[in-house]
CSV table of C-alpha atoms and ligand atoms in Angstrom, one decimal:
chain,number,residue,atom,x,y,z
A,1495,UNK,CA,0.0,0.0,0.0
A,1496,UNK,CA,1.2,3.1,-0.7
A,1497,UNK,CA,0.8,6.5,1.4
A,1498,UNK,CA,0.6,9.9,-0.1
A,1499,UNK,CA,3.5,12.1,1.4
A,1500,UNK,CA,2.8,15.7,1.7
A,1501,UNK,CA,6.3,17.5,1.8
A,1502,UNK,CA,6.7,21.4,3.0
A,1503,UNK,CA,6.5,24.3,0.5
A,1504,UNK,CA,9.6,25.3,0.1
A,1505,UNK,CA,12.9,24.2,-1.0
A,1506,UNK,CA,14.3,20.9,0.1
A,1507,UNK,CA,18.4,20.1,0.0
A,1508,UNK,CA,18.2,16.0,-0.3
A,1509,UNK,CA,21.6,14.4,0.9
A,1510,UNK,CA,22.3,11.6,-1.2
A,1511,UNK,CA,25.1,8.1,-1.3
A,1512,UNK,CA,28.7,9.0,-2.4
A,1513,UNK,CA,29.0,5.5,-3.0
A,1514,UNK,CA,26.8,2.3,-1.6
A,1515,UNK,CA,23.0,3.2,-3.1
A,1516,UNK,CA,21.8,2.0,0.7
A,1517,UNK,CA,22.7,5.1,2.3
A,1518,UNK,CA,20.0,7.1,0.9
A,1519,UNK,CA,18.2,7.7,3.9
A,1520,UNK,CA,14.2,7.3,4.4
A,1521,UNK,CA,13.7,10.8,4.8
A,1522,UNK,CA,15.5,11.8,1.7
A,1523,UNK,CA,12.9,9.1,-0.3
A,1524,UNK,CA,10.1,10.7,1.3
A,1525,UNK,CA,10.7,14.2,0.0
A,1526,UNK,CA,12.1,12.7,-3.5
A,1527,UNK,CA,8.6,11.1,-3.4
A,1528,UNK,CA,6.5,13.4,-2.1
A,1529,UNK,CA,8.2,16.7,-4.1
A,1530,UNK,CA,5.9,18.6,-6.7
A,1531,UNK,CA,9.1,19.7,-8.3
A,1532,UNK,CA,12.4,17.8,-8.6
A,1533,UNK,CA,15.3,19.5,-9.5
A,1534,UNK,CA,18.8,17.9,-9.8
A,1535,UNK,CA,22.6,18.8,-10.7
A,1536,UNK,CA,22.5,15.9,-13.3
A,1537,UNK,CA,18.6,14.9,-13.8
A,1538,UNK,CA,20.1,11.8,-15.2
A,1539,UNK,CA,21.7,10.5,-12.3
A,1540,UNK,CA,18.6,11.5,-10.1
A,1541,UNK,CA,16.0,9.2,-12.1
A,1542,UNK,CA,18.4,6.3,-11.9
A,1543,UNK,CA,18.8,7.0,-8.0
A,1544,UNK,CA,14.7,7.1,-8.0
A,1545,UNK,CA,14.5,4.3,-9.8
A,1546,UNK,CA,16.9,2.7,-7.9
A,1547,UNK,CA,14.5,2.7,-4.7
A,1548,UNK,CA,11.6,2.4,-6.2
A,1549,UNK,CA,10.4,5.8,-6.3
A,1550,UNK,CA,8.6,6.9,-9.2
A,1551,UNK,CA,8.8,10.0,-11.2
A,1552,UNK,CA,5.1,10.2,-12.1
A,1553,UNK,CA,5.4,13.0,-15.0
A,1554,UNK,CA,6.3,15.4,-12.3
A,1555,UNK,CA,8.8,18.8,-14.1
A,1556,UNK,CA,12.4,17.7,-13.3
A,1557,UNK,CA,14.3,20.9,-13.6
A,1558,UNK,CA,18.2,20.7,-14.4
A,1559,UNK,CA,20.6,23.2,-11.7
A,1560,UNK,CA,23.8,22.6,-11.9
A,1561,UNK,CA,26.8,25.3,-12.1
A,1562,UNK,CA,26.5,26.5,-15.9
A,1563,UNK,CA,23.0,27.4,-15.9
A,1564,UNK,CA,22.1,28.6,-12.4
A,1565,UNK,CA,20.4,32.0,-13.6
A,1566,UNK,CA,18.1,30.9,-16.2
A,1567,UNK,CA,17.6,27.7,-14.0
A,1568,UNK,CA,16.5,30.1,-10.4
A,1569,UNK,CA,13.4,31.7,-11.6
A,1570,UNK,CA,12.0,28.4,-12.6
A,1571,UNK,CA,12.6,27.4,-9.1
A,1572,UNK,CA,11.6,30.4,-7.7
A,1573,UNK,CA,8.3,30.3,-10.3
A,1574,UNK,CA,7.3,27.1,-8.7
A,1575,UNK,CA,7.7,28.6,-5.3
A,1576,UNK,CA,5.4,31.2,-6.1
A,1577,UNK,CA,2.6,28.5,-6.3
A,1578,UNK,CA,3.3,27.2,-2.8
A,1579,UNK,CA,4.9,23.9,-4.3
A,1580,UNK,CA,8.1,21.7,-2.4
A,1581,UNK,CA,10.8,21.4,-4.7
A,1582,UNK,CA,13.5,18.8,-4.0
A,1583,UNK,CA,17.4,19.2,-5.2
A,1584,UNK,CA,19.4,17.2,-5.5
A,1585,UNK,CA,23.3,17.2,-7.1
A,1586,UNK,CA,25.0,14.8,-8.2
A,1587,UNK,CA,26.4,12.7,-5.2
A,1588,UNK,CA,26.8,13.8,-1.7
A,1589,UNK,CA,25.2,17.1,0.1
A,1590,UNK,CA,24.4,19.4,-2.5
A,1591,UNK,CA,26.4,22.9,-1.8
A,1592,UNK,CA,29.4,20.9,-0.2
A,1593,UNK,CA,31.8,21.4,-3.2
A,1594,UNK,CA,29.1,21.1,-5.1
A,1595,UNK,CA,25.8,23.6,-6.5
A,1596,UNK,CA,23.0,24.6,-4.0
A,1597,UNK,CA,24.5,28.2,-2.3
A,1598,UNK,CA,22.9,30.3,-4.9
A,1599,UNK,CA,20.2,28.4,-5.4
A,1600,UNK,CA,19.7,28.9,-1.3
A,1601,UNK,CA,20.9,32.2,-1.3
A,1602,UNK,CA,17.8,33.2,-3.7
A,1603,UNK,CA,14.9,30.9,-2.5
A,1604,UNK,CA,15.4,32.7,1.5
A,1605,UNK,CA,15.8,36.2,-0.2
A,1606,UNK,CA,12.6,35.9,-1.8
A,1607,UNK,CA,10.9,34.8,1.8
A,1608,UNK,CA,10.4,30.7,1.0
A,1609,UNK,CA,11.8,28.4,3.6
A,1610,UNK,CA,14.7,26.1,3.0
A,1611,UNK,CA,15.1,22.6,4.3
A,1612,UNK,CA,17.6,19.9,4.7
A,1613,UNK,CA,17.2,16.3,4.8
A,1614,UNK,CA,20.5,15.6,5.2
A,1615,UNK,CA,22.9,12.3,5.0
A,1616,UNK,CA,26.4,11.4,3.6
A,1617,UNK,CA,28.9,13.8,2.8
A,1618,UNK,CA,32.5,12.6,2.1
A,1619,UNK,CA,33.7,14.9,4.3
A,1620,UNK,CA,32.4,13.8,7.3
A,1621,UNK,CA,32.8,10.4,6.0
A,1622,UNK,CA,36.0,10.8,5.5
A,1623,UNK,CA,37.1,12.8,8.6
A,1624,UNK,CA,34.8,10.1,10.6
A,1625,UNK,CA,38.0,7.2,9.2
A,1626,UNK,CA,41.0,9.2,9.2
A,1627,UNK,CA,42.2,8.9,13.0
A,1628,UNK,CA,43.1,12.6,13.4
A,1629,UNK,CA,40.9,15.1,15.4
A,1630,UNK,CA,37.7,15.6,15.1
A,1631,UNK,CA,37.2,18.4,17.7
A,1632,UNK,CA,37.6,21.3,15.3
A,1633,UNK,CA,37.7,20.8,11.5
A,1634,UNK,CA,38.0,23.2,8.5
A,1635,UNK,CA,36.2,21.8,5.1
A,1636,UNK,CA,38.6,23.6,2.6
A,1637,UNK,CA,37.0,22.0,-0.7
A,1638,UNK,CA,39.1,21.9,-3.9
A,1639,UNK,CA,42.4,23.7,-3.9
A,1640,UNK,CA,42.6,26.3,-6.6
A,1641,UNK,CA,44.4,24.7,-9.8
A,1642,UNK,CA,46.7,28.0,-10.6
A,1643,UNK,CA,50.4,27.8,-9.2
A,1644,UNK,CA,50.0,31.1,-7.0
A,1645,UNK,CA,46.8,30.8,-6.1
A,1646,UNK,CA,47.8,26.9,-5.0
A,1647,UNK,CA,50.8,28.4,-3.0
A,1648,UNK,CA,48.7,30.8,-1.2
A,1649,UNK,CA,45.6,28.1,-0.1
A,1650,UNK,CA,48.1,25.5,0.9
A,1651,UNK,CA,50.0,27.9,3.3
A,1652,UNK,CA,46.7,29.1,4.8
A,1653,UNK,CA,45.5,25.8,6.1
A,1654,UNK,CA,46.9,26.0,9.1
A,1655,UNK,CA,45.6,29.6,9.8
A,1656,UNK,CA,42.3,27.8,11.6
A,1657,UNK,CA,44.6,25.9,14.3
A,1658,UNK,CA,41.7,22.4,12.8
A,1659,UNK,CA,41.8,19.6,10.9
A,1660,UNK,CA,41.9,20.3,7.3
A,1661,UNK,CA,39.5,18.4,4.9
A,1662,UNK,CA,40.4,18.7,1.6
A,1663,UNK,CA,38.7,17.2,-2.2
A,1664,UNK,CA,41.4,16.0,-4.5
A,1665,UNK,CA,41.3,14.5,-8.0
A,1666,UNK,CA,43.2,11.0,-8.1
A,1667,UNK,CA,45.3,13.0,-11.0
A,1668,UNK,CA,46.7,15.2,-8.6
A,1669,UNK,CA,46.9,13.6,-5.7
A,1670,UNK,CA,51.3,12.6,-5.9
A,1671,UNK,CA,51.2,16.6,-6.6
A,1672,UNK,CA,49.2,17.7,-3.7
A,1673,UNK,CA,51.0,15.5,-1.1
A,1674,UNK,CA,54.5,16.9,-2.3
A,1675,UNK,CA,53.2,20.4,-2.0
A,1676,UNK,CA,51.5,19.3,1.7
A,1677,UNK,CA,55.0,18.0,2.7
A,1678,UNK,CA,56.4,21.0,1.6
A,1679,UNK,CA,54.2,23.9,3.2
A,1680,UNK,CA,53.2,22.0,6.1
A,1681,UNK,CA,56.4,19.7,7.0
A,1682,UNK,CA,57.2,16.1,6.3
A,1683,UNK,CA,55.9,15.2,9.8
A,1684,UNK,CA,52.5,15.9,9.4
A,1685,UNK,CA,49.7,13.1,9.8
A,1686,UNK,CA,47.7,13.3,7.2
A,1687,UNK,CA,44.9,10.7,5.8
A,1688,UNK,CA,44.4,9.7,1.8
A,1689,UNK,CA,40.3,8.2,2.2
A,1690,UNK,CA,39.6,6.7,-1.0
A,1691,UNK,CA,36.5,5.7,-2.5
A,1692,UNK,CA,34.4,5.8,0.3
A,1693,UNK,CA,31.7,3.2,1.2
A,1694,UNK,CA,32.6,1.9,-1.8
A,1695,UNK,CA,34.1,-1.5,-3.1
A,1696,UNK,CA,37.8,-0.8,-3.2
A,1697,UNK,CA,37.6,1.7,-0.1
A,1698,UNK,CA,40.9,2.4,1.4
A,1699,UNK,CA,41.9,4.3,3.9
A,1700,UNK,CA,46.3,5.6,4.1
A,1701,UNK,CA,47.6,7.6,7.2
A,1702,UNK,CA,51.2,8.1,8.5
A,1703,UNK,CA,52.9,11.5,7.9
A,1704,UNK,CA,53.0,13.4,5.3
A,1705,UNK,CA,56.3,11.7,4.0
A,1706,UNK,CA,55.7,8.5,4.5
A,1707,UNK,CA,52.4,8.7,2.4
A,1708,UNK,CA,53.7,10.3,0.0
A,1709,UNK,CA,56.5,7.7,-0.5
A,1710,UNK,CA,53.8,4.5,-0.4
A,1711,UNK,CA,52.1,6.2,-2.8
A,1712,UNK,CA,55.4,7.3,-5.1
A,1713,UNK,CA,54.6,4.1,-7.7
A,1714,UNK,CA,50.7,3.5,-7.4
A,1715,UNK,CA,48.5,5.2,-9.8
A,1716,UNK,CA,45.1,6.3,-7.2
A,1717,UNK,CA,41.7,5.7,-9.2
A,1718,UNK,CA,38.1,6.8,-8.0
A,1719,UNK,CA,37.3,9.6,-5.6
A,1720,UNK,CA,39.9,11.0,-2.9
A,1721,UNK,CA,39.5,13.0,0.6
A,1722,UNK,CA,42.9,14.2,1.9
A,1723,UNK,CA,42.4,14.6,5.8
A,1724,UNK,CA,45.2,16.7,7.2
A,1725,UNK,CA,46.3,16.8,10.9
A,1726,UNK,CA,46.8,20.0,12.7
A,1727,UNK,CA,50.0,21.4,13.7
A,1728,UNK,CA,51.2,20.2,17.1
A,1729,UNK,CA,52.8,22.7,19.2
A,1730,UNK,CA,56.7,22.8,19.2
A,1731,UNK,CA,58.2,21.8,22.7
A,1732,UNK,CA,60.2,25.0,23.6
A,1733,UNK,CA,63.9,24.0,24.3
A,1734,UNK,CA,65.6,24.7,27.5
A,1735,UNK,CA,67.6,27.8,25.6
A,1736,UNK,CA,64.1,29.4,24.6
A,1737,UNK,CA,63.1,28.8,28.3
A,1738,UNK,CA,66.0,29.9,29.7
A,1739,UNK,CA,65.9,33.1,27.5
A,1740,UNK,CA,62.6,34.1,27.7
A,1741,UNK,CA,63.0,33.5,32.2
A,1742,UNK,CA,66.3,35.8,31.9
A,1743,UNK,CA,64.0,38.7,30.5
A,1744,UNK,CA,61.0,38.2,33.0
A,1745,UNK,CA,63.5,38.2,35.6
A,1746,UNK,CA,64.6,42.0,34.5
A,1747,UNK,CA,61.2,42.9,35.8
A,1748,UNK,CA,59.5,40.1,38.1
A,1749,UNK,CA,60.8,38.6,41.0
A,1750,UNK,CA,61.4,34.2,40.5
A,1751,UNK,CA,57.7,33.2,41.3
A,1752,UNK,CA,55.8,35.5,39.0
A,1753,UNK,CA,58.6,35.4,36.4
A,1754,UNK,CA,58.4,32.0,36.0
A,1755,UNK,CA,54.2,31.8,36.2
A,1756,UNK,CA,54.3,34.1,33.6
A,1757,UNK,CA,56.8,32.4,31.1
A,1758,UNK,CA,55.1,28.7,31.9
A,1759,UNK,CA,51.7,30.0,30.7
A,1760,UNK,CA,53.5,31.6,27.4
A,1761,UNK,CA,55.2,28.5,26.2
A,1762,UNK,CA,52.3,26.1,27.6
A,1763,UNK,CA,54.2,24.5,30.3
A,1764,UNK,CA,54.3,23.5,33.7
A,1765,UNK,CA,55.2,26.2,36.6
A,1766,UNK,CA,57.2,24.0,38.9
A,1767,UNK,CA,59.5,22.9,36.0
A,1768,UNK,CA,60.1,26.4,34.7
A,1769,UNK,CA,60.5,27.8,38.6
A,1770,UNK,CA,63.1,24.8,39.1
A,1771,UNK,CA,64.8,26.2,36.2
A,1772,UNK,CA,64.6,29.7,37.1
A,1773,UNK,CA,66.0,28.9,40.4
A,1774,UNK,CA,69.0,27.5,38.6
A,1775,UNK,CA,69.3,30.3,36.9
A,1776,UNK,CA,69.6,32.5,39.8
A,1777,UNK,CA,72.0,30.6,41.6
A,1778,UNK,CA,74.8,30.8,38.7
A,1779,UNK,CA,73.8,27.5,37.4
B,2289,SAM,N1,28.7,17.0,-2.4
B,2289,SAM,C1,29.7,16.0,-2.2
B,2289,SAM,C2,29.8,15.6,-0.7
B,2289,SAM,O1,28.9,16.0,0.0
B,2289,SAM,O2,30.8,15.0,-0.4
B,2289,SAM,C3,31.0,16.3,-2.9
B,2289,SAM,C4,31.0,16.6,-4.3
B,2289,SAM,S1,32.5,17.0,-5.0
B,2289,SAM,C5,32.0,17.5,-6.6
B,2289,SAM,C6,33.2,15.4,-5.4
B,2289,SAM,C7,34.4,15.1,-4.6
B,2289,SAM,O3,34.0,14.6,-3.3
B,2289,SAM,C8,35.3,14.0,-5.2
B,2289,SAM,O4,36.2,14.6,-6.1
B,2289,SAM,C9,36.1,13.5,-4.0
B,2289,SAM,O5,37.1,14.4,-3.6
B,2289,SAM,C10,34.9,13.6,-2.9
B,2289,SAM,N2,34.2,12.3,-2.9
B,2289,SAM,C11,33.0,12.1,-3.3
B,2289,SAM,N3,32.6,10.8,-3.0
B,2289,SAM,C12,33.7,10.2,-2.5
B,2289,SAM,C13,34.0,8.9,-2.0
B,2289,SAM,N4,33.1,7.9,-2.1
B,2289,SAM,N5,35.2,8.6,-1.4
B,2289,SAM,C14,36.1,9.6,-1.3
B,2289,SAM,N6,35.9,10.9,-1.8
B,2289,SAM,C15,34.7,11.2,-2.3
């Protein structure tokens, strides 16, 4: 038996596999099913995915959005809008505006005062950060790097800028390139994590540093669809000569205890070592 869905007015973002068809979610068939209006990065791959699960298209308009046509494509949206219809979009694979179309398309649909909603599901970035071991506390989705050498130069250096884990989309073409350029902005010593082909058949997951990835890697050609996962920076361990400096100009204007507070919390250690050290210090040694 089969029950009529009634779906929202408004715009719907429907989450949709990256890999194994079994992760659509139920929600997202609802609102695929119950939508007066589909609209999809690749209408192509959206019937196959209906038809996939059984979900019919019934005659209903299936408007194309992707990122060539996004004018001419909004006002069709927006037109069915007007007539208090639920529209569902979808983009190719994934969460649609996560390196993919859907910002615009957003952007538009809550300036002209329609709601927006989200049935969400799998991403490859989460995905990937979910398998690659580093942490998850604080993470920065940096999408594609740019393609053009300066432009390259400039993104790569200003990953670390947000102190998080960097999530990054690479093409299986430039993947050698892109770990010899992380080795050499960030440092050979960086953990970083090649997730490949996700939830799919030849899934594989590769994490060490930086170097050592990059030389398991140095005579295998990657195929499919590649998330590079890269660790933050760990904080340097100050040596005894920064310490030592840094207590011997406190000490100019503090007397031992306050001096050697003050220079434990600047280099992130602990006050009864750095006292210790400043007593030494005093006392010619
Ligand atoms: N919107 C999608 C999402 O939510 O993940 C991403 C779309 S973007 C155009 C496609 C890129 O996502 C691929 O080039 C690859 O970097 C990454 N990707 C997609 N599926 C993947 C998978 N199964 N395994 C690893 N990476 C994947």
């Amino acid at each position: 038996m089969s029950v009529a869905i009634s779906i929202a007015p408004g715009l719907h973002f429907v989450a949709t596999p990256i890999g194994s068809a079994r992760d659509i979610t139920l929600r997202a068939l609802d609102v695929l099913r119950g939508a007066d209006v589909i609209a999809a990065e690749d209408t192509r791959t959206a019937r196959k995915l209906m038809e996939i699960h059984g979900v019919p298209v019934n005659g209903r308009p299936m408007i194309p959005y992707h990122d060539h046509n996004g004018a001419e494509a909004r006002p069709r949206v927006l037109g069915a809008l007007d007539k208090g219809l639920s529209v569902a979009y979808v983009s190719e694979a994934g969460t649609p505006l996560v390196a993919d179309p859907g910002y615009q398309l957003g952007r538009a649909v809550i300036d002209a005062g329609y709601s927006v909603f989200s049935a969400p599901g799998p991403s490859a970035a989460l995905a990937a950060l979910t398998v690659s071991g580093l942490a998850s506390d604080r993470f920065l989705f940096a999408g594609f790097a740019p393609s053009q050498t300066g432009a390259r130069a400039k993104w790569l250096n200003g990953l670390d800028a947000a102190g998080a884990t960097v999530i990054v989309y690479e093409s299986p073409k430039r993947i050698h390139r892109m770990l010899g350029e992380l080795c050499e902005a960030l440092g050979d010593d960086r953990e970083v994590a090649i997730c490949r082909e996700l939830t799919k058949r030849f899934e594989e997951v590769i994490r060490g540093t930086c170097g050592q990835v990059r030389e398991l890697l140095a005579d295998r050609t990657l195929k499919g669809e590649i998330v590079v996962v890269i660790g933050r920076a760990t904080a340097q361990t100050p040596s005894e000569q920064d310490v030592e400096t840094a207590l011997t100009i406190a000490l100019e204007d503090m007397p031992l205890k306050a001096a050697s507070n003050h220079v434990a919390e600047m280099l992130g250690m602990s006050k009864r070592d750095v006292y210790q050290l400043g007593l030494r210090l005093k006392n010619g040694g």
